[in-house]
mmCIF file of C-alpha atoms in Angstrom:
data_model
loop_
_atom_site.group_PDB
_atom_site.id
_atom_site.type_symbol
_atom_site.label_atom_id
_atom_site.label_comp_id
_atom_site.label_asym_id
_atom_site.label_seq_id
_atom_site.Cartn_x
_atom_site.Cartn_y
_atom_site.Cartn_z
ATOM 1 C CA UNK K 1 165.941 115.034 156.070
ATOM 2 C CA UNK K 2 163.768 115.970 153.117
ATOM 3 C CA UNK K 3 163.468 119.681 152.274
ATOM 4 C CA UNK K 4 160.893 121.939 150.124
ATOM 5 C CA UNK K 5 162.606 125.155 148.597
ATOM 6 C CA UNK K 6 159.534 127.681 148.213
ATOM 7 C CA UNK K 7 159.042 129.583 145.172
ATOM 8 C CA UNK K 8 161.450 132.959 144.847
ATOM 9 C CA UNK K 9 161.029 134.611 141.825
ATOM 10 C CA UNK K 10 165.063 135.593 140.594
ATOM 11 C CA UNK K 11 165.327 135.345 144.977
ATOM 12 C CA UNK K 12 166.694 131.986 144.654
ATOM 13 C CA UNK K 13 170.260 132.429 145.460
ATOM 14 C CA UNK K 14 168.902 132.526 148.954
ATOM 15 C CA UNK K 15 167.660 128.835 148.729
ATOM 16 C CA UNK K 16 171.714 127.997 147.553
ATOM 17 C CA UNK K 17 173.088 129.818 151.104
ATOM 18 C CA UNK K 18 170.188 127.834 153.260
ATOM 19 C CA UNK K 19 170.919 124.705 151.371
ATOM 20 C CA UNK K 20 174.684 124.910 152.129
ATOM 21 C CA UNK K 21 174.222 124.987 155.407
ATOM 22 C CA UNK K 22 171.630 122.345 155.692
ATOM 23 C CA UNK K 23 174.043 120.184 154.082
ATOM 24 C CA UNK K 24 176.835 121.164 156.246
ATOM 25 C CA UNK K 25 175.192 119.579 159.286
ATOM 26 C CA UNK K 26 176.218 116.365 157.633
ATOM 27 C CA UNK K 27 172.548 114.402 157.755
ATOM 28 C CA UNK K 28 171.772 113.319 154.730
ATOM 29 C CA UNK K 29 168.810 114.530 152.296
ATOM 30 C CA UNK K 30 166.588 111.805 151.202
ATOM 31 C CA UNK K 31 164.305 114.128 149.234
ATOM 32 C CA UNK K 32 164.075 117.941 147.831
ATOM 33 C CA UNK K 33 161.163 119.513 146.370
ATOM 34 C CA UNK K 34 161.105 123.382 144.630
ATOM 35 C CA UNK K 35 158.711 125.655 143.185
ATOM 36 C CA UNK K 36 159.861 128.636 140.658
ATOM 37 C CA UNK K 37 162.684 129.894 141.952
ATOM 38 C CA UNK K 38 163.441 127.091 144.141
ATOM 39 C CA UNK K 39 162.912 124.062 141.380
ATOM 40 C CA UNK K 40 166.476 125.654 139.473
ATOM 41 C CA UNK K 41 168.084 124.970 143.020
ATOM 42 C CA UNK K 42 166.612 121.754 143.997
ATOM 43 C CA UNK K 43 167.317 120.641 140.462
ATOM 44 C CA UNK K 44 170.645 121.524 140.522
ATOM 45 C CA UNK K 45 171.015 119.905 144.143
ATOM 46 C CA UNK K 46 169.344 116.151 143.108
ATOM 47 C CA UNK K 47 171.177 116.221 140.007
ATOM 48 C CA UNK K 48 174.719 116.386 141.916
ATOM 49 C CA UNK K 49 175.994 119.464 141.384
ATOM 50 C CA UNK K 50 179.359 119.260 143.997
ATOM 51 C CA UNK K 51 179.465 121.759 146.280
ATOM 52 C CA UNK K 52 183.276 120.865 147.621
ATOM 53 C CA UNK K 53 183.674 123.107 143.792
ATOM 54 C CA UNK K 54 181.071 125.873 144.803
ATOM 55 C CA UNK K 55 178.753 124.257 141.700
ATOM 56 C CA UNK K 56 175.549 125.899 143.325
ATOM 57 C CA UNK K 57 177.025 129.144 143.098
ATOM 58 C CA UNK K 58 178.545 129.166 139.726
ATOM 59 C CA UNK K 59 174.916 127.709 138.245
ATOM 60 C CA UNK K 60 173.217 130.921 140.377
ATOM 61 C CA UNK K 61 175.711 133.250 138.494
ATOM 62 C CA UNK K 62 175.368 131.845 135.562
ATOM 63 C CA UNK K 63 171.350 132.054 135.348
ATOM 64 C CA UNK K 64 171.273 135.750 136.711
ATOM 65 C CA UNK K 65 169.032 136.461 133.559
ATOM 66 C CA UNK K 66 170.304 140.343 132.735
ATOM 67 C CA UNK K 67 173.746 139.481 133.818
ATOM 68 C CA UNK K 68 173.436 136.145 131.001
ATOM 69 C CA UNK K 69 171.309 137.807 128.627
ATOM 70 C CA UNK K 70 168.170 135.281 129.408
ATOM 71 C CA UNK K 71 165.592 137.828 128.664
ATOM 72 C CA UNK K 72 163.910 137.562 125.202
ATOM 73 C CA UNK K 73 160.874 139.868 125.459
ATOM 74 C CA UNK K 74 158.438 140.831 122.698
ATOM 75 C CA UNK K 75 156.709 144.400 122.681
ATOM 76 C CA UNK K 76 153.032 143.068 123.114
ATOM 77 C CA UNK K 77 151.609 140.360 125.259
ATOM 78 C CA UNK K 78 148.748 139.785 123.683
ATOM 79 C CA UNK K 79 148.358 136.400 121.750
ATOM 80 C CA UNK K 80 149.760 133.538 122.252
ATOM 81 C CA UNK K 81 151.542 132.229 124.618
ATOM 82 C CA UNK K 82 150.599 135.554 126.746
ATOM 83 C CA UNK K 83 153.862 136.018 127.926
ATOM 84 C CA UNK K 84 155.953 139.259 128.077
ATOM 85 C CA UNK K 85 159.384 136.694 128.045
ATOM 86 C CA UNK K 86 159.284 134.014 125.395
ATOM 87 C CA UNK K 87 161.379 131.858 127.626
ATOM 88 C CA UNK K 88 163.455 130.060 124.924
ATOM 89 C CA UNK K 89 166.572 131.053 126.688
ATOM 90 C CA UNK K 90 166.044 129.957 129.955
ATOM 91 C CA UNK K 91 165.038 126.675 128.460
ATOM 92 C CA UNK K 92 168.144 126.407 126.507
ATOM 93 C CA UNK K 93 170.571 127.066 129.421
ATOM 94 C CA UNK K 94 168.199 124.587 131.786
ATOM 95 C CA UNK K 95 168.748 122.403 128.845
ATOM 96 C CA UNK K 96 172.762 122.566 129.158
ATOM 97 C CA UNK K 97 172.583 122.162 133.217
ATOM 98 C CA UNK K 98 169.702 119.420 133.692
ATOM 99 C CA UNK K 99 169.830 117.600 130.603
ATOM 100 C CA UNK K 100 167.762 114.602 132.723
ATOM 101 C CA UNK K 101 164.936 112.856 133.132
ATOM 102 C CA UNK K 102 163.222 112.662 136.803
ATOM 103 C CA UNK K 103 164.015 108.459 136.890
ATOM 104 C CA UNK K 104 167.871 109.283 136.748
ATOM 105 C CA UNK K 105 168.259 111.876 139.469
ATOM 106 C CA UNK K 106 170.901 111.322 142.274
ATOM 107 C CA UNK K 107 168.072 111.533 144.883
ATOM 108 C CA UNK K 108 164.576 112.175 144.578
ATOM 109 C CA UNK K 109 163.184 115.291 142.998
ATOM 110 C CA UNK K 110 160.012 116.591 143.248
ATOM 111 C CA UNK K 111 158.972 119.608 141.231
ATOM 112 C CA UNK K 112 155.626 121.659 141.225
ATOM 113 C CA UNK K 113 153.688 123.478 137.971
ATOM 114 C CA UNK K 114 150.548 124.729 137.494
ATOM 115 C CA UNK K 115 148.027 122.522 134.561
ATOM 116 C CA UNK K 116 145.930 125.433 133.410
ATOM 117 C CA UNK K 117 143.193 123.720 131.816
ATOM 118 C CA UNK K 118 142.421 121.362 135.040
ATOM 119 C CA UNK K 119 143.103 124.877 137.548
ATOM 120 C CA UNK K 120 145.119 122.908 139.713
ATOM 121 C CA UNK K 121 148.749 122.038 140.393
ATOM 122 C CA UNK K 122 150.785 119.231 139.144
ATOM 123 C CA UNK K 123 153.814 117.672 141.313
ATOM 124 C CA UNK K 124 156.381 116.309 139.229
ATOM 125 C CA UNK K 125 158.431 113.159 140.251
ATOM 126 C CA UNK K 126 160.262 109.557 139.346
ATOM 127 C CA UNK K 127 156.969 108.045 140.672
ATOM 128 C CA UNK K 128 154.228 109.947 138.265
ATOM 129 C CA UNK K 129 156.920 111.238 135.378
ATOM 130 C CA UNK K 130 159.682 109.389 135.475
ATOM 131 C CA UNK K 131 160.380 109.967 131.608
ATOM 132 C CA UNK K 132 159.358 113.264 131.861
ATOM 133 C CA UNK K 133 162.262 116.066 130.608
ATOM 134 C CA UNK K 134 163.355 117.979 133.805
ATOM 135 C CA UNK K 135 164.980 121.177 131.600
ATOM 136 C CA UNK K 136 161.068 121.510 130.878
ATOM 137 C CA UNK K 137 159.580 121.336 133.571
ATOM 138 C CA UNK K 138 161.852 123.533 135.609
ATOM 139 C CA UNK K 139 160.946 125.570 132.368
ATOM 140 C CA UNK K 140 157.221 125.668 132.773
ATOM 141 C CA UNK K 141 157.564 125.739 137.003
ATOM 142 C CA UNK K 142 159.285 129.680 137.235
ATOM 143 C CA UNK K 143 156.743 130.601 134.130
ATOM 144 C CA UNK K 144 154.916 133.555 135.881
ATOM 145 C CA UNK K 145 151.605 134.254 134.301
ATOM 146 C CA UNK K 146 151.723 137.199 132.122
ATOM 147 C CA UNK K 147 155.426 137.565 132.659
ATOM 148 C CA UNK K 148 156.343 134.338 130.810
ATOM 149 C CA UNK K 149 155.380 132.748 128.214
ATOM 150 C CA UNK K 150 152.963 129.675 129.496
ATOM 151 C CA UNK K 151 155.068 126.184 128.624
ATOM 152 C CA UNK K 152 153.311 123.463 126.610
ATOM 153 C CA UNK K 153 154.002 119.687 127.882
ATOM 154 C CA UNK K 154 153.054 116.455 126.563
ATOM 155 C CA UNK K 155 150.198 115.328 128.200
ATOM 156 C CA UNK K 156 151.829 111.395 128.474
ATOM 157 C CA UNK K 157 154.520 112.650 130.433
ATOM 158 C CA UNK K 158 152.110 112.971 133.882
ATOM 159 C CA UNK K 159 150.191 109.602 135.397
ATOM 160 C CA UNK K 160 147.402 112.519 135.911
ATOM 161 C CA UNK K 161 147.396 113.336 132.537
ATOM 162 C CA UNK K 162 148.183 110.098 130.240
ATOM 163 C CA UNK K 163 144.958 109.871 129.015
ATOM 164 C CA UNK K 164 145.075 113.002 126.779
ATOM 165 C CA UNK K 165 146.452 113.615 123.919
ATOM 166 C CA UNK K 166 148.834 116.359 122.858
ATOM 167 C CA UNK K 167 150.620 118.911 125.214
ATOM 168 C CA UNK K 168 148.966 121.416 127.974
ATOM 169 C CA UNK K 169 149.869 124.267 128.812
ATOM 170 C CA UNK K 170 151.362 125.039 132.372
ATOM 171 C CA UNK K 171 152.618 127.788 134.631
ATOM 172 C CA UNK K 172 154.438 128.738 137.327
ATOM 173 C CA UNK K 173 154.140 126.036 140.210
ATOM 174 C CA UNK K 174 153.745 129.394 142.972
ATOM 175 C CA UNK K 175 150.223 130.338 141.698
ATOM 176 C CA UNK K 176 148.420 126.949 143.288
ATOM 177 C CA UNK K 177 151.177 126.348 145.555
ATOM 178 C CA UNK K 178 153.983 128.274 146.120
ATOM 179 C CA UNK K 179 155.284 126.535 149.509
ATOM 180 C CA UNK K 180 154.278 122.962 149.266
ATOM 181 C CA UNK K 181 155.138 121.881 153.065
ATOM 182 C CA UNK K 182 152.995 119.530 152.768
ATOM 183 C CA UNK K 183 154.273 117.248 150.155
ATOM 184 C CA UNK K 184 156.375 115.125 152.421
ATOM 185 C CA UNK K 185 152.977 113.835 154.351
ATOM 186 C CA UNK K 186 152.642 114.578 158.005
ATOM 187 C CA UNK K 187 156.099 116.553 157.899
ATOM 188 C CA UNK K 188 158.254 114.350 160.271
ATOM 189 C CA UNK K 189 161.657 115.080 159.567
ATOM 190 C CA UNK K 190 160.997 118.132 156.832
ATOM 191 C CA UNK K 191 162.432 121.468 156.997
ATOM 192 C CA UNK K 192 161.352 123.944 154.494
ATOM 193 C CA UNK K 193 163.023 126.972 153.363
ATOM 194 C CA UNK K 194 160.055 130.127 152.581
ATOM 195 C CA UNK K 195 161.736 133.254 151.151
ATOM 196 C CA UNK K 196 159.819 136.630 152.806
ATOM 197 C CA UNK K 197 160.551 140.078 152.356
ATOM 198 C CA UNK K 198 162.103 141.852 154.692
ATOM 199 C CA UNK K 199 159.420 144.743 154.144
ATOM 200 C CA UNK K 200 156.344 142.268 153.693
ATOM 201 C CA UNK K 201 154.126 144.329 156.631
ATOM 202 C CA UNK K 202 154.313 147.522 154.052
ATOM 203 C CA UNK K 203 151.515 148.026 151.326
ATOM 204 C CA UNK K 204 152.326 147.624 147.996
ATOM 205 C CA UNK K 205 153.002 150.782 145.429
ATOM 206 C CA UNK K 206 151.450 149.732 142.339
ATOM 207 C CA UNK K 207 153.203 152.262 140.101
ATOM 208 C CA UNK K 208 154.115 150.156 136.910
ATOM 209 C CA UNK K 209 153.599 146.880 135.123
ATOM 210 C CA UNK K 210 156.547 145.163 137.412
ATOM 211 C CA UNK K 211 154.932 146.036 140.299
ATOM 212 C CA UNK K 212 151.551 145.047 139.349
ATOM 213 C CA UNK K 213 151.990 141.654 138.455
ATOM 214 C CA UNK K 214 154.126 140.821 141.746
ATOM 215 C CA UNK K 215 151.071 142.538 143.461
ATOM 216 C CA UNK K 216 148.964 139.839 142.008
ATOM 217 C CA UNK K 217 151.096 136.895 142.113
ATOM 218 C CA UNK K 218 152.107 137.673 145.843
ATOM 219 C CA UNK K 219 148.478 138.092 146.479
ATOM 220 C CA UNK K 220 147.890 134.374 145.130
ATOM 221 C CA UNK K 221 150.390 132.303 146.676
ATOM 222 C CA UNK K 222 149.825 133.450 149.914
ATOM 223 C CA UNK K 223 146.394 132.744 150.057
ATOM 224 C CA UNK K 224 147.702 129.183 149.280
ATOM 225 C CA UNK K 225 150.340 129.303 151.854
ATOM 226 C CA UNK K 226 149.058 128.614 155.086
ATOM 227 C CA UNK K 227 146.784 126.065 154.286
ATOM 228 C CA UNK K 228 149.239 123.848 153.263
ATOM 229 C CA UNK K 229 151.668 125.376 156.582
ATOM 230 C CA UNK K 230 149.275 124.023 158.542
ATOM 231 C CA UNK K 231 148.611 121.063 156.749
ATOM 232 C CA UNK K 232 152.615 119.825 157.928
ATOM 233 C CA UNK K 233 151.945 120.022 161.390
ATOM 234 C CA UNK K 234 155.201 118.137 162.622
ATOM 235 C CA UNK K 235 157.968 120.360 159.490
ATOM 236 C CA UNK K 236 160.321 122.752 160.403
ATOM 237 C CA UNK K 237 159.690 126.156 158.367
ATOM 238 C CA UNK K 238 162.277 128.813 158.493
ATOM 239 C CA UNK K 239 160.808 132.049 156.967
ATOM 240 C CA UNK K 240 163.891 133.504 155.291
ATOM 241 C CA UNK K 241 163.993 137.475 155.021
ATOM 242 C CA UNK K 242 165.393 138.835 151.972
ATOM 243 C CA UNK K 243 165.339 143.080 150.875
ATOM 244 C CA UNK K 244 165.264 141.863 146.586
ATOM 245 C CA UNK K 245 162.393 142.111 144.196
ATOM 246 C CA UNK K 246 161.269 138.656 142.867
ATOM 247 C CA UNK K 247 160.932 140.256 140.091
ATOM 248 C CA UNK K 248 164.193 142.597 139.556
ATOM 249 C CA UNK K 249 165.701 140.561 136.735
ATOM 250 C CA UNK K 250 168.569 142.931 136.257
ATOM 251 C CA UNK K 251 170.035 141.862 139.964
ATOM 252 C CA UNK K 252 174.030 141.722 140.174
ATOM 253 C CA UNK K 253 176.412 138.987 140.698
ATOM 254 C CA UNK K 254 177.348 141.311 143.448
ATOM 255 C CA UNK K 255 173.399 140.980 145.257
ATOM 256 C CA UNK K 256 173.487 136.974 143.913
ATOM 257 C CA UNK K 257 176.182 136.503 146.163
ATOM 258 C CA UNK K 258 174.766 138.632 149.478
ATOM 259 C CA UNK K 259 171.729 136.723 148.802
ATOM 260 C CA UNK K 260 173.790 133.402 149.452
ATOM 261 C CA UNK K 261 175.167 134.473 152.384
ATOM 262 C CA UNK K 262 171.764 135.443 153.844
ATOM 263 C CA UNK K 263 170.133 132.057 153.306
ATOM 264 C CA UNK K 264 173.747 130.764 154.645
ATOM 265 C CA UNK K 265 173.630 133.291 157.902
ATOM 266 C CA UNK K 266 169.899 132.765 158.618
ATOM 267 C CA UNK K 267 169.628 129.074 158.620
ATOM 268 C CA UNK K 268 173.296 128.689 160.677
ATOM 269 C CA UNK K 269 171.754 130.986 163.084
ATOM 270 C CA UNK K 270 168.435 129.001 163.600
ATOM 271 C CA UNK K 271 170.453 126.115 163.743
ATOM 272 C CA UNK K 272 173.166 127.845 166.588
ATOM 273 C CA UNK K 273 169.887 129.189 168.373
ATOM 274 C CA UNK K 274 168.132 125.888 168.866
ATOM 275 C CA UNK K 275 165.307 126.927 166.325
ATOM 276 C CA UNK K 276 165.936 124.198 163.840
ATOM 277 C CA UNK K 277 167.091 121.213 166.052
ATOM 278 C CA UNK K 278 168.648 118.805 163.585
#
């Protein structure tokens, strides 16, 4: 079974509860991919964290960013690197959890950000970066435009990329390709997890800068979305409701842990239902 974790914004608690489960069925995972949200959790997953000592959970409450104090904002986002949140925080706590390169994960791990200057995005694996520091990347794959400062890599690190010199800056994997379905080829044996709000047939209130920029960033990755749905005609998707903000970075431990058990309760029920035969 090889699974794709979608992108989640701070939503990505959910991907923990669906992953649980998944795992509970007892066939193994050959593969995971994430995006944003979802590369902290399929990080965490291919670099071994045990769940038999709820590891998954204690790495989702200890990344909550107002609950760990992860924010470091500055008053004015212009100049750069753009961002509202510098993002040297995160880093250093991804630094402490995945200190790893993608050639020494436990099982395959495929991670997606967004190369600016070429307007297209980058996937990230042992095969095309296997020196490549995963802390970063995971870094550089949740940094929403605007919101987050943009990440600069070393342009060696990529097969893609090699040829340049210096570092380029990247973004969040979600703008080019928030749901990469696809990755996996035809989809034969892929079940991917997409987190979807459980009010997602409402319009939008745009009534502050929060609100805004998820307008704009939801507006991009699902014009992505399908085409790469459609592209995996043979995966499993299971479309995951969840009532948080992606963008509510002052969610509880409390709300971390409901998440979890709403990935958890979703994908046992698709399994007990016959909608995810595995």
């Amino acid at each position: 079974m090889k699974i794709i974790l979608s992108g989640s914004g701070v939503r990505y608690p959910v991907h923990v509860g669906a992953l649980k489960r998944l795992v509970e069925t007892g066939k193994p995972i050959e593969a995971i991919a994430g995006v944003s949200g979802g590369a902290i959790v399929a990080t965490a997953f291919a670099s071994g964290f045990d769940w038999k000592h709820n590891d998954l959970e204690k790495l989702v409450l200890g990344t909550l960013p107002g609950e760990n104090d992860l924010i470091d904002t500055r008053f004015w986002v212009i100049g750069k690197p753009y961002g509202r949140i510098k993002g040297r925080k995160f880093l250093k706590k991804f630094k402490t959890l995945f200190n790893r390169k993608f050639g020494s994960m436990l099982i395959p791990l495929h991670l997606v950000t967004v190369d600016l200057p070429a307007n297209k995005h980058l996937i990230w694996n042992e095969s095309n970066s296997p020196d490549a520091d995963v802390a970063l990347i995971v870094r550089a794959s949740i940094s929403i435009p605007v919101v987050f400062d943009y990440v600069p890599i070393p342009a060696k690190w990529h097969t893609e990329t090699a040829h340049l010199t210096g570092t380029i800056p990247h973004v969040d994997g979600g703008v080019a390709n928030n749901f990469p379905i696809d990755m996996f080829g035809d989809g034969k044996d892929v079940v991917g997890i997409k987190l979807v709000s459980t009010n997602e047939t409402q319009r939008t209130k745009i009534d502050g800068f929060k609100s805004y920029v998820g307008a704009v960033i939801d507006t991009m990755v699902t014009a992505t979305e399908n085409e790469h749905i459609d592209s995996a005609i043979f995966a499993r998707v299971l479309r995951v409701p969840t009532s948080i903000s992606g963008l509510d970075f002052n969610i509880t431990k409390k709300q971390a842990k409901m998440m979890i058990k709403e990935g958890y309760d979703y994908v046992d029920q698709a399994i007990k239902s016959g909608r995810l035969d595995i």
